[in-house]
PDB file of C-alpha atoms and ligand atoms in Angstrom:
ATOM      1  CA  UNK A   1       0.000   0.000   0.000  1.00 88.00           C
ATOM      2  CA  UNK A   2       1.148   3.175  -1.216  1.00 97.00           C
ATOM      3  CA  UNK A   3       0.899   6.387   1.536  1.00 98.00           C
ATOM      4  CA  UNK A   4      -1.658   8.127  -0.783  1.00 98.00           C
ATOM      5  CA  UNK A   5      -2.856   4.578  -2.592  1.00 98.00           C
ATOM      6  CA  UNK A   6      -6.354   5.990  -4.672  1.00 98.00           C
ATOM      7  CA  UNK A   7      -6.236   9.448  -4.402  1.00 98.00           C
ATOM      8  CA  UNK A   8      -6.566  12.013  -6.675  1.00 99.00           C
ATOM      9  CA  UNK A   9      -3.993  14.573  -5.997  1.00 99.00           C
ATOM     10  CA  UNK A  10      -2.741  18.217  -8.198  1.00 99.00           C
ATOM     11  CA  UNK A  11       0.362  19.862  -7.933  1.00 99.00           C
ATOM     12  CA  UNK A  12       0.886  23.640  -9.362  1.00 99.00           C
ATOM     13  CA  UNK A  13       4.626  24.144 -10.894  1.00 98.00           C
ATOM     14  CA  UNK A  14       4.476  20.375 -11.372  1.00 98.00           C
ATOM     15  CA  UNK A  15       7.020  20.553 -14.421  1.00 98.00           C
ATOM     16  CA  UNK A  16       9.896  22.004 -12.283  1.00 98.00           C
ATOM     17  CA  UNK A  17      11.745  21.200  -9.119  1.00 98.00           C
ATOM     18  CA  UNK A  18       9.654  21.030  -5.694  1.00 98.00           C
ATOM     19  CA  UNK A  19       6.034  20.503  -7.757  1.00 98.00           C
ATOM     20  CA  UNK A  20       7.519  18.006  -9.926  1.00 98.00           C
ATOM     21  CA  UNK A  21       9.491  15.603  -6.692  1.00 98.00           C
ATOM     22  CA  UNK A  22       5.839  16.340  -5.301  1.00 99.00           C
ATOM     23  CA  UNK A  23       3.944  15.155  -8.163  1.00 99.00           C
ATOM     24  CA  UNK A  24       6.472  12.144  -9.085  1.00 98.00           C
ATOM     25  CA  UNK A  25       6.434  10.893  -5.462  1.00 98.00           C
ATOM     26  CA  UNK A  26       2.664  11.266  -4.984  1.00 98.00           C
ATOM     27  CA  UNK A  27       2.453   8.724  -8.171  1.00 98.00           C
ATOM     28  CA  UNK A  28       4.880   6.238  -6.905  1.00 98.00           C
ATOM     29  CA  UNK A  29       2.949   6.484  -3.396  1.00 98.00           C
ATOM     30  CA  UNK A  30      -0.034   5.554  -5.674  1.00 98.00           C
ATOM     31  CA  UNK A  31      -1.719   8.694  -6.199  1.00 98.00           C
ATOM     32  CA  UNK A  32      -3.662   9.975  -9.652  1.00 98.00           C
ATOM     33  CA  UNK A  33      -1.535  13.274 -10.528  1.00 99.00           C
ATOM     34  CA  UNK A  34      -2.719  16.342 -12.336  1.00 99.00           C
ATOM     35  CA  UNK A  35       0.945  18.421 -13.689  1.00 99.00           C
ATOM     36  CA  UNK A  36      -0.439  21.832 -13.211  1.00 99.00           C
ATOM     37  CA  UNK A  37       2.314  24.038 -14.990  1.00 98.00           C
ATOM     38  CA  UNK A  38       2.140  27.451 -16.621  1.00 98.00           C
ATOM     39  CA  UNK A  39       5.002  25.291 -19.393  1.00 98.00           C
ATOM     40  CA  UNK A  40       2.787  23.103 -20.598  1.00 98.00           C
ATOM     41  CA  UNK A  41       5.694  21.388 -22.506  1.00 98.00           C
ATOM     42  CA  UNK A  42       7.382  20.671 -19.432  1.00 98.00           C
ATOM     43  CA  UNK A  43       3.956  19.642 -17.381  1.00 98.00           C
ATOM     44  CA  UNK A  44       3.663  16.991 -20.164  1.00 98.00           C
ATOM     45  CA  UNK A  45       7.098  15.898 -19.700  1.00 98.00           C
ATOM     46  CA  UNK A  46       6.568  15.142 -16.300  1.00 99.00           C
ATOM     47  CA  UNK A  47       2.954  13.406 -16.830  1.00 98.00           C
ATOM     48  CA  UNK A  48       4.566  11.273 -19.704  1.00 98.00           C
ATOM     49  CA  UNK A  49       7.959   9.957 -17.317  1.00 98.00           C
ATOM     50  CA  UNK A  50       5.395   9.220 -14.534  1.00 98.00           C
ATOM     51  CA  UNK A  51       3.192   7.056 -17.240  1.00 98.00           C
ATOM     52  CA  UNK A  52       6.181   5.964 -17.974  1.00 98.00           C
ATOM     53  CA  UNK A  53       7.284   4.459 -14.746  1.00 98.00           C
ATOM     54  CA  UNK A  54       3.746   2.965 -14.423  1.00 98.00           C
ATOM     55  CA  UNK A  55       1.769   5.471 -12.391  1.00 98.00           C
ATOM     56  CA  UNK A  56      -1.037   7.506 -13.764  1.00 98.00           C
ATOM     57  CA  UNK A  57      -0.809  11.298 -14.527  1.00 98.00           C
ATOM     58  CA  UNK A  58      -2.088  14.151 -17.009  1.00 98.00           C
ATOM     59  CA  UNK A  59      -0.838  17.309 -17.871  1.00 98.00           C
ATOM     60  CA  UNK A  60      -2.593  20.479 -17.898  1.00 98.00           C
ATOM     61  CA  UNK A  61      -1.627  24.194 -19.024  1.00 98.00           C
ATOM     62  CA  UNK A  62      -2.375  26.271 -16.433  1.00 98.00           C
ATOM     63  CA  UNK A  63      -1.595  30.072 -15.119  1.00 98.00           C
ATOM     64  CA  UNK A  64      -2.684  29.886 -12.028  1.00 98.00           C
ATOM     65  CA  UNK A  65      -2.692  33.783 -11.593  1.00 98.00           C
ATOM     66  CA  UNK A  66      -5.593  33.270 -14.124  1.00 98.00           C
ATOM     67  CA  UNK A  67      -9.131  32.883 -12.645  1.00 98.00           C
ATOM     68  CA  UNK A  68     -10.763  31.405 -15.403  1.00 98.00           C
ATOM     69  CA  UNK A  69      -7.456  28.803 -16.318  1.00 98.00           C
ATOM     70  CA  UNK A  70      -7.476  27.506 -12.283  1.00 98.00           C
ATOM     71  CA  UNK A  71     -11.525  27.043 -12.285  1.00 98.00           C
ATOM     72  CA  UNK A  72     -11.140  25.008 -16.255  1.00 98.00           C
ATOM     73  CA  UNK A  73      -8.431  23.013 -15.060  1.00 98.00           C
ATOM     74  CA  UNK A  74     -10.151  22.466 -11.251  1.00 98.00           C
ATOM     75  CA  UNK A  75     -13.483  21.750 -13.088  1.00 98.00           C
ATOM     76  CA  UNK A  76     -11.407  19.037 -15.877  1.00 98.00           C
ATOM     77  CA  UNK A  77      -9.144  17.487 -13.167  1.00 98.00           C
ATOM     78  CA  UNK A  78     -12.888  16.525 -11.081  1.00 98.00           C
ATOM     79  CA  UNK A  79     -14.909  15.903 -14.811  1.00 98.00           C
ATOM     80  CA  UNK A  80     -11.833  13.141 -15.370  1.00 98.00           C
ATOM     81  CA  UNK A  81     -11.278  11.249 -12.331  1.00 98.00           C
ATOM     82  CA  UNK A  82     -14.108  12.012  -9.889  1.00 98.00           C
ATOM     83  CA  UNK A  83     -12.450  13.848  -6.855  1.00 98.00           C
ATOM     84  CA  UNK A  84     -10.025  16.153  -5.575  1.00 98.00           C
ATOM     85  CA  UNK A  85      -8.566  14.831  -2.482  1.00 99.00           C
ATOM     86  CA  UNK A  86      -4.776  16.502  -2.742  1.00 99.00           C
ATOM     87  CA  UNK A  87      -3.650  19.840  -3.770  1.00 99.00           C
ATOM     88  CA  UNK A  88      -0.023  21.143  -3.715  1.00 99.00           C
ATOM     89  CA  UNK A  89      -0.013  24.859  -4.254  1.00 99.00           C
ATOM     90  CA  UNK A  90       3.278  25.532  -5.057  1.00 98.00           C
ATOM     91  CA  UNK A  91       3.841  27.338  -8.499  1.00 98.00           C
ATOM     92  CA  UNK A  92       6.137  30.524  -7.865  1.00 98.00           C
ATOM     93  CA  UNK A  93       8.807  32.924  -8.559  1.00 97.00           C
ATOM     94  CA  UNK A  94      12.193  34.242  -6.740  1.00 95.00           C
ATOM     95  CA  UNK A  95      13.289  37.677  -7.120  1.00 93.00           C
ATOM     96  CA  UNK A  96      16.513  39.572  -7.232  1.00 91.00           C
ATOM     97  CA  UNK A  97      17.279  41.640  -3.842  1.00 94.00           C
ATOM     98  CA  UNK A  98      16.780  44.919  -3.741  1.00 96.00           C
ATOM     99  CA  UNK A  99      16.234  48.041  -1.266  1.00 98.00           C
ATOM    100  CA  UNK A 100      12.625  48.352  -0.656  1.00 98.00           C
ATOM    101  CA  UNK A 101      12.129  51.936  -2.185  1.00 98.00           C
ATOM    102  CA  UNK A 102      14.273  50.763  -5.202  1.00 98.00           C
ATOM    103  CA  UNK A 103      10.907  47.832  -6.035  1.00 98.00           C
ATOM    104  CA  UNK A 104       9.443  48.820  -8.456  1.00 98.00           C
ATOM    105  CA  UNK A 105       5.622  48.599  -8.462  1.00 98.00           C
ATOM    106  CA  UNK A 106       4.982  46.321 -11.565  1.00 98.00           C
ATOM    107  CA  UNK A 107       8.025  43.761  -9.909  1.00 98.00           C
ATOM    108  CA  UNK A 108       5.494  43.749  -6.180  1.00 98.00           C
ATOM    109  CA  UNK A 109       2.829  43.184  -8.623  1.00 98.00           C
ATOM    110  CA  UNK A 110       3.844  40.309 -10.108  1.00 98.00           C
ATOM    111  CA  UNK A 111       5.099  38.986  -7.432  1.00 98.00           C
ATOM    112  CA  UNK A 112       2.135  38.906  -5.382  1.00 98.00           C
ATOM    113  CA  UNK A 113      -0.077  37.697  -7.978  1.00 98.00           C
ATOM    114  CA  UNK A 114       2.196  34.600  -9.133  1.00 98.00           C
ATOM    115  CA  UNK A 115       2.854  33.480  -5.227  1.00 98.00           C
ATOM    116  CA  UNK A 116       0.622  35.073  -3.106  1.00 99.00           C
ATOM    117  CA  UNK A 117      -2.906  35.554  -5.333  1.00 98.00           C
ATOM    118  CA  UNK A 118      -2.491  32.385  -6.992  1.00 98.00           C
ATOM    119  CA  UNK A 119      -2.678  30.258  -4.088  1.00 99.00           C
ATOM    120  CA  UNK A 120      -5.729  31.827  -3.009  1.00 99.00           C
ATOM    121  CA  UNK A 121      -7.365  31.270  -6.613  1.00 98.00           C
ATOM    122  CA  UNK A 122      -6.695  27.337  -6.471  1.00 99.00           C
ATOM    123  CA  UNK A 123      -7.655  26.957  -2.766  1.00 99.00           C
ATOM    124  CA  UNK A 124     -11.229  28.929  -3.763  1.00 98.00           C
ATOM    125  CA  UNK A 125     -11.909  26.316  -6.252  1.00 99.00           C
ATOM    126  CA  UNK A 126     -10.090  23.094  -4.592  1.00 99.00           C
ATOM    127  CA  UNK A 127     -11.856  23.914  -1.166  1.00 99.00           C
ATOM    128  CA  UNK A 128     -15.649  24.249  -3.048  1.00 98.00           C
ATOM    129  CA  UNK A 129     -14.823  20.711  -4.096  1.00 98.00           C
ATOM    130  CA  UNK A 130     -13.445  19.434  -0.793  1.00 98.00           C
ATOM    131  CA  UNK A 131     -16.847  20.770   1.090  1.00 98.00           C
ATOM    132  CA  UNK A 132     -18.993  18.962  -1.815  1.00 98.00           C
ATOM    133  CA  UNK A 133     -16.803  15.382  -0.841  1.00 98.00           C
ATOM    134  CA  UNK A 134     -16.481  16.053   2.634  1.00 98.00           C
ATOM    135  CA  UNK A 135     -12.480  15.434   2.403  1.00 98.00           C
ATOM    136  CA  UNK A 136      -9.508  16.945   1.457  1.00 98.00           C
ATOM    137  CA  UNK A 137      -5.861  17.903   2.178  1.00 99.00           C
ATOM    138  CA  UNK A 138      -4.120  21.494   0.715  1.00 99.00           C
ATOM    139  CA  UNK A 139      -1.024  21.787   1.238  1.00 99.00           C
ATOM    140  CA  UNK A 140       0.430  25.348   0.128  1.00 99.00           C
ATOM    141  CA  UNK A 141       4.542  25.898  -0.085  1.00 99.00           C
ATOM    142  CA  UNK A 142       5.431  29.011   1.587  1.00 98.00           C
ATOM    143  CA  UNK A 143       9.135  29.647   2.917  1.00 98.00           C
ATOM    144  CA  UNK A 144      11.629  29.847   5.294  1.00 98.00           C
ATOM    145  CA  UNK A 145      10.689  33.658   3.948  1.00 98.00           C
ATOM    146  CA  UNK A 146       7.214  33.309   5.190  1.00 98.00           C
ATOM    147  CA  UNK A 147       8.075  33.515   8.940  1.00 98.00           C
ATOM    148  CA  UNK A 148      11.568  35.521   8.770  1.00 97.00           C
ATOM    149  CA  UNK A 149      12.755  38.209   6.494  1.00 97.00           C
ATOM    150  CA  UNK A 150      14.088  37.748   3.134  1.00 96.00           C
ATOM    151  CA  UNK A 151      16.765  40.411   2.910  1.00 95.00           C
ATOM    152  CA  UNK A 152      15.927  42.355  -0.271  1.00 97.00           C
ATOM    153  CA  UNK A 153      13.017  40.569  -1.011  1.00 98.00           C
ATOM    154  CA  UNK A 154      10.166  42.489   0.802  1.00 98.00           C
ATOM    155  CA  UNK A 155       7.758  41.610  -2.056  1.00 98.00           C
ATOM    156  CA  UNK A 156       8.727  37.840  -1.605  1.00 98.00           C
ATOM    157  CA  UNK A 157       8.678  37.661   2.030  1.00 98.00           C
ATOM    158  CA  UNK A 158       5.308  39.528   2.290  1.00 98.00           C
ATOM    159  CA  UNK A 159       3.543  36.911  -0.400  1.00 99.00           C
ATOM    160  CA  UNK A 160       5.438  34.315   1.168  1.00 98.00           C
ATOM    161  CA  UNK A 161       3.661  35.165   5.164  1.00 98.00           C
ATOM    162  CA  UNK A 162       0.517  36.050   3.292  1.00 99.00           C
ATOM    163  CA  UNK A 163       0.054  32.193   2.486  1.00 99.00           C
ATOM    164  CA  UNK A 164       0.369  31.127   6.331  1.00 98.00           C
ATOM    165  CA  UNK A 165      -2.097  33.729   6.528  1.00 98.00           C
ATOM    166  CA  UNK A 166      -4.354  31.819   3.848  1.00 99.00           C
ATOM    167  CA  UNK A 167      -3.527  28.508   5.245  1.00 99.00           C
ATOM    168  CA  UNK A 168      -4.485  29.416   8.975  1.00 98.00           C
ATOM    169  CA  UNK A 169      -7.849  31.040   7.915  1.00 98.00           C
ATOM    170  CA  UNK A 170      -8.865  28.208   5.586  1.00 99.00           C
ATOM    171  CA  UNK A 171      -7.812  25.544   8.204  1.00 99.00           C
ATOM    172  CA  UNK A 172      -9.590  26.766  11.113  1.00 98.00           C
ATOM    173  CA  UNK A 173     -12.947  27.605   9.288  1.00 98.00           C
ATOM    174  CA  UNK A 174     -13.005  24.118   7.332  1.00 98.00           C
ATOM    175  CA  UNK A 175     -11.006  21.606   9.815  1.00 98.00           C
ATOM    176  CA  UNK A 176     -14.961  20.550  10.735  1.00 98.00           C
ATOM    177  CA  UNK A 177     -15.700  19.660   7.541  1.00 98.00           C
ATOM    178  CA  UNK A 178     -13.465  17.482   7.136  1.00 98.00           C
ATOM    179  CA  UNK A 179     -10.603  19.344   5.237  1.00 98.00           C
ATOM    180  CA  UNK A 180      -6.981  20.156   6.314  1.00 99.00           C
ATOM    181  CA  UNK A 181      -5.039  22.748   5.106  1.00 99.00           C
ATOM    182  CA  UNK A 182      -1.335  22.724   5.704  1.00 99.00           C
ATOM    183  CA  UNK A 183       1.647  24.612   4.680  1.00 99.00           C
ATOM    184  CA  UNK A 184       5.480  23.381   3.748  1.00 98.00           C
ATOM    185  CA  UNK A 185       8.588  26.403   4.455  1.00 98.00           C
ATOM    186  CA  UNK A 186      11.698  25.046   2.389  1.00 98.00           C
ATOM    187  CA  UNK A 187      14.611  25.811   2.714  1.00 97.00           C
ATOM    188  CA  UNK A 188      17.010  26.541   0.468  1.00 97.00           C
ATOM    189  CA  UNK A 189      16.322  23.804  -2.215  1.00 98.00           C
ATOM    190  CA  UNK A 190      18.431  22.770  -5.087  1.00 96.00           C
ATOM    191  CA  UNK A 191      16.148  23.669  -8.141  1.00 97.00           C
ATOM    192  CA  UNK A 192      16.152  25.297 -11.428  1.00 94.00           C
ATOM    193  CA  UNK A 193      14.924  28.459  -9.380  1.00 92.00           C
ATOM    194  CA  UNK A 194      17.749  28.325  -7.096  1.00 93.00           C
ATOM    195  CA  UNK A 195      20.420  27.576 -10.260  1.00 92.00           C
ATOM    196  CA  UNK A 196      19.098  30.845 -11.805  1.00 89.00           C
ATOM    197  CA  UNK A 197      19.755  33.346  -8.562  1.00 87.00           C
ATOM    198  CA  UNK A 198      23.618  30.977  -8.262  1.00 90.00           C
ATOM    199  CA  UNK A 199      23.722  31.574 -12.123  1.00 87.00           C
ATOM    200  CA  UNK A 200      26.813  29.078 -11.629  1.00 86.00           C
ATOM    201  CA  UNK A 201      29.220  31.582  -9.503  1.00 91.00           C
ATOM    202  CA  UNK A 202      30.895  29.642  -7.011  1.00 92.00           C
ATOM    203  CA  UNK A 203      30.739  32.453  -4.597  1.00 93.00           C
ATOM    204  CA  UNK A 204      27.097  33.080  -4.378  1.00 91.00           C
ATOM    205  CA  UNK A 205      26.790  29.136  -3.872  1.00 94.00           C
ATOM    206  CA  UNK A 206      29.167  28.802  -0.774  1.00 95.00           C
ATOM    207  CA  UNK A 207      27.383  32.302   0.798  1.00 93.00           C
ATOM    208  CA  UNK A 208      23.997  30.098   0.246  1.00 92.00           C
ATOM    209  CA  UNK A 209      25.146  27.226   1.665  1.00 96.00           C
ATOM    210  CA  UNK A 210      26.703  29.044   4.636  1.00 96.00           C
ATOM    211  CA  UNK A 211      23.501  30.018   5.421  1.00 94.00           C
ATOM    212  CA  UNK A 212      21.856  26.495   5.757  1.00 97.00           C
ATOM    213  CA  UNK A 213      21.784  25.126   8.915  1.00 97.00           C
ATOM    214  CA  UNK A 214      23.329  21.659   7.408  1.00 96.00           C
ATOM    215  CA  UNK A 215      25.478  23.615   4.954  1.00 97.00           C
ATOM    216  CA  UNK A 216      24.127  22.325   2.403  1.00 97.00           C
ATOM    217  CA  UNK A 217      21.151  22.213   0.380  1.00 97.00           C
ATOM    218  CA  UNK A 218      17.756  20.294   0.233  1.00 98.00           C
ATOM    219  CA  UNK A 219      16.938  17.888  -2.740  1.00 98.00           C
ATOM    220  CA  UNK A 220      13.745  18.804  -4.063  1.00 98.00           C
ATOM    221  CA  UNK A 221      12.474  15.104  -2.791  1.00 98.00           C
ATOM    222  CA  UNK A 222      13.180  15.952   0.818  1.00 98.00           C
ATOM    223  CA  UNK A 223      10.482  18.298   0.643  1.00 98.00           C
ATOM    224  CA  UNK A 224       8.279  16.589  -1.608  1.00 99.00           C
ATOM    225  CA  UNK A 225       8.451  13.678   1.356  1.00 98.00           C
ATOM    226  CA  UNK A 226       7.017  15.855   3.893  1.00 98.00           C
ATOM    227  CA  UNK A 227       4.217  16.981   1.358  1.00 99.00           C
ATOM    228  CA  UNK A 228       2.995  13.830   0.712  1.00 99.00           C
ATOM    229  CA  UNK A 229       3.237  13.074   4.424  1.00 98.00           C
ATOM    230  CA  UNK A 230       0.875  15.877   4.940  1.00 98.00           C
ATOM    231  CA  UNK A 231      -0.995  15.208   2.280  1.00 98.00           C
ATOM    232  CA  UNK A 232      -1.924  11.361   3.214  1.00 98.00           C
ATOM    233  CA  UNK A 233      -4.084  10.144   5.949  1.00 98.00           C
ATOM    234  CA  UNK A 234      -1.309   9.724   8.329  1.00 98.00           C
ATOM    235  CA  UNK A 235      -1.339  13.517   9.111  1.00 98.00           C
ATOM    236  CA  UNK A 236      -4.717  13.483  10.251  1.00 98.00           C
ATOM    237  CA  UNK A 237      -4.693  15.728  13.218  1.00 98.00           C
ATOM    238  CA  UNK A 238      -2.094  17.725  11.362  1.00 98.00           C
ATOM    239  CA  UNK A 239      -4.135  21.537  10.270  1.00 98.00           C
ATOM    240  CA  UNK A 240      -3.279  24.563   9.858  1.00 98.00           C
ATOM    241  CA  UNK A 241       0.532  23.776  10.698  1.00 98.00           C
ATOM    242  CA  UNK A 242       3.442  25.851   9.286  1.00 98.00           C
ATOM    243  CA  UNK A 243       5.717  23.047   8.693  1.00 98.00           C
ATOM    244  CA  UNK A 244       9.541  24.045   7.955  1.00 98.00           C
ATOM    245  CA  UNK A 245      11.643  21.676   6.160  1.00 98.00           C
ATOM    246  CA  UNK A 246      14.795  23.418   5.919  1.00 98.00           C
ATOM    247  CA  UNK A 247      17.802  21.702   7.814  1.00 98.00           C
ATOM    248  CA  UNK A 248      17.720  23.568  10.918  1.00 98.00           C
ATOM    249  CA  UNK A 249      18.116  27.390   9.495  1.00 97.00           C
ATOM    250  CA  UNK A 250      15.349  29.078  10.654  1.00 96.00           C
ATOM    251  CA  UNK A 251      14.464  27.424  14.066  1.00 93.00           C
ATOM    252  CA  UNK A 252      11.442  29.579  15.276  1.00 74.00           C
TER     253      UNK A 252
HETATM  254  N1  NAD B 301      13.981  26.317  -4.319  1.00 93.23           N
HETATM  255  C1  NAD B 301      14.018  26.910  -3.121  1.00 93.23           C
HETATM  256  O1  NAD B 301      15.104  27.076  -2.493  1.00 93.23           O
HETATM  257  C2  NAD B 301      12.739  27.356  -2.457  1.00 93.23           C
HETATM  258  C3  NAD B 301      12.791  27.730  -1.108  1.00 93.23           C
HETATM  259  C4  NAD B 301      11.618  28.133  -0.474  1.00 93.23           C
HETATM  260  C5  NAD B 301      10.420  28.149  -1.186  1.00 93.23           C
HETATM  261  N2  NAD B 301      10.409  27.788  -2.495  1.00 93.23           N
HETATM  262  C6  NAD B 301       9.118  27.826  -3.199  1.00 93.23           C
HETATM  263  O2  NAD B 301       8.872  26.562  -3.777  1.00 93.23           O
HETATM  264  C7  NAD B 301       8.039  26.721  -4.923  1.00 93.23           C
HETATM  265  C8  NAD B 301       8.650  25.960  -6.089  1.00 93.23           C
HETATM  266  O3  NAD B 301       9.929  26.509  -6.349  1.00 93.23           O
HETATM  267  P1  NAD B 301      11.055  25.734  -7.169  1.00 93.23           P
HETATM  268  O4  NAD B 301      12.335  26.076  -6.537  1.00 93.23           O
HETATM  269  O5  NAD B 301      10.667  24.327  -7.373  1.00 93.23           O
HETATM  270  O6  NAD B 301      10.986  26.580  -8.529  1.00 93.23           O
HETATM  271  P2  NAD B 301      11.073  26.166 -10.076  1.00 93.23           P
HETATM  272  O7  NAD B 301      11.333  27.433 -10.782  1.00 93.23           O
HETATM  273  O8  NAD B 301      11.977  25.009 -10.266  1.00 93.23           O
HETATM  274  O9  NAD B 301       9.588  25.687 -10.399  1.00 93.23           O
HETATM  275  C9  NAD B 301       8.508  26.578 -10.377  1.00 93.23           C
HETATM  276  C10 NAD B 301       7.461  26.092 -11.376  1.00 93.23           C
HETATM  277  O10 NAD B 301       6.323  26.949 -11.254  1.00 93.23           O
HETATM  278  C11 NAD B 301       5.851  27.239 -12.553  1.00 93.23           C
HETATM  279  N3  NAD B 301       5.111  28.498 -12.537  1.00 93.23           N
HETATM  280  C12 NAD B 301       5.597  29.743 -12.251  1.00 93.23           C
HETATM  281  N4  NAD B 301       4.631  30.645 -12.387  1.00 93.23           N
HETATM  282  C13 NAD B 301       3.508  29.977 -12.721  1.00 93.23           C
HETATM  283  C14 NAD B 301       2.177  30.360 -13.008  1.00 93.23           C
HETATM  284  N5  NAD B 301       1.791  31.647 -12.975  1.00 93.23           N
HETATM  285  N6  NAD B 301       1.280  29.406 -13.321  1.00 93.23           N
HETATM  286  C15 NAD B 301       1.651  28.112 -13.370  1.00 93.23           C
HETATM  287  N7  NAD B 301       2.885  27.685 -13.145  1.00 93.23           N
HETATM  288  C16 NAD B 301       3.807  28.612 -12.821  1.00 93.23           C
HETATM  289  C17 NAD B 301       7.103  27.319 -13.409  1.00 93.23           C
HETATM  290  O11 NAD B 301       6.808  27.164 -14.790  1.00 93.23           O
HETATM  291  C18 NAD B 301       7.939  26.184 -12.832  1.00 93.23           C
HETATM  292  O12 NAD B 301       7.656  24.957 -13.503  1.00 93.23           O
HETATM  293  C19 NAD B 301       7.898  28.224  -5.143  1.00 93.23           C
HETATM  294  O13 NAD B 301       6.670  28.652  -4.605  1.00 93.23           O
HETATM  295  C20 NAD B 301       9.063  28.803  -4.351  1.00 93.23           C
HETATM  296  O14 NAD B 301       8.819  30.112  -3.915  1.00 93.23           O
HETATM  297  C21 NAD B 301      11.533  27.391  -3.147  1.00 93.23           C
END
């Protein structure tokens, strides 16, 4: 028996890094995957190497900072296999530090909208779902960022404690009904995001590393483990919890 044997789960970003450990090790756990991706071409890749290795997935072309894309794709997911009883919220972006007056609007903007506005998009339409079945488990991926500062990141670390906020609210008002709601705080996590900001200078990449409690980074399926823990029935008293998986750097 898998951990998640017979569910239907989603994952958002599921063609890169974090969503796609998630969504690879929710198949082999024996979950139905939906690749939620904004790169469809890469969300397909990911479905196709999980059909591949025997498990079942689809692929589905989503912006999830798009209303109407989330509710199609939420609406197709449930139309195919029935349910919805696992959602990873977890599509983002990084930044590049700067000093808060130097932000520039449109860069806060799009920040909040791709991490912060997106999450509460899917959770609108997962949660409708969830109430209708009775059951369901969100898990959203903040940050280390969403309970300390990110220096130079003030857009980032606001979106990043604005989806605990989401996460408490939705837990405590549908933990009755059945539904958990859960958030993961990586830390730093070696990923195609995190190879962009190194942009292969040796320097940046010890200063990072110095930084992690372990000195050294997470794989992206150390995290993906603890969302699929939180995700299966064995977290059942586990809601509204701000989970950090990050090698001892933050320690709150
Ligand atoms: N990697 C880290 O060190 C780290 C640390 C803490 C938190 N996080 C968070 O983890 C999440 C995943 O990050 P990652 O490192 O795996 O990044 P990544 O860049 O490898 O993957 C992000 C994925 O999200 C997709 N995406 C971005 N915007 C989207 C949109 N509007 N609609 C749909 N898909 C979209 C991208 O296409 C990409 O496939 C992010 O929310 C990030 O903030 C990452």
């Amino acid at each position: 028996m898998g951990l998640v044997d017979g569910k239907v789960a989603l994952v958002t970003g599921g063609g890169s890094g974090i969503g796609e450990a998630t969504a690879r090790l929710l198949a082999v756990e024996g979950a139905t995957v939906a690749v939620f991706d904004r790169d469809g071409g890469q969300a397909e890749r990911v479905a196709g190497e999980i059909m591949a290795a025997g498990g079942t997935a689809s692929a589905y072309t989503v912006d999830v900072t798009v209303e109407a894309q989330v509710a199609g794709a939420i609406a197709n997911v449930v139309a195919e296999y029935g349910r919805l009883d696992i959602a990873h919220n977890n599509a983002g972006m990084s930044g590049m530090p700067t000093a808060f007056t130097d932000l520039a609007f449109d860069d806060w903007q799009q920040m909040i909208g791709t991490n912060l506005t997106s999450v509460f998009l899917c959770m609108q339409y997962e949660l409708r779902q969830m109430v209708i079945q009775g059951s369901g488990s969100i898990i959203n991926t903040s940050s280390g960022a969403g309970v300390v500062a990110a220096p130079g990141l003030p857009h980032y670390t606001a979106a990043k404690h604005g989806v605990l906020g989401l996460t408490k609210c939705a837990a405590q008002e549908y933990a009755a009904r059945g539904i958990r709601v859960n958030a993961v705080l990586p830390g730093t996590t070696r990923t195609p995001m995190i190879d962009g900001f190194i942009a292969g200078n040796s320097d940046i990449e010890k200063m990072v590393t110095r930084g992690i409690g372990r000195k050294s980074m997470g794989s992206p399926d150390e995290i993906a483990q603890a969302v699929v823990w939180l995700g299966s029935d064995r977290a059942s008293f586990v809601n509204g919890e701000s989970m950090l998986v990050d090698g001892a750097t933050v320690c709150r």
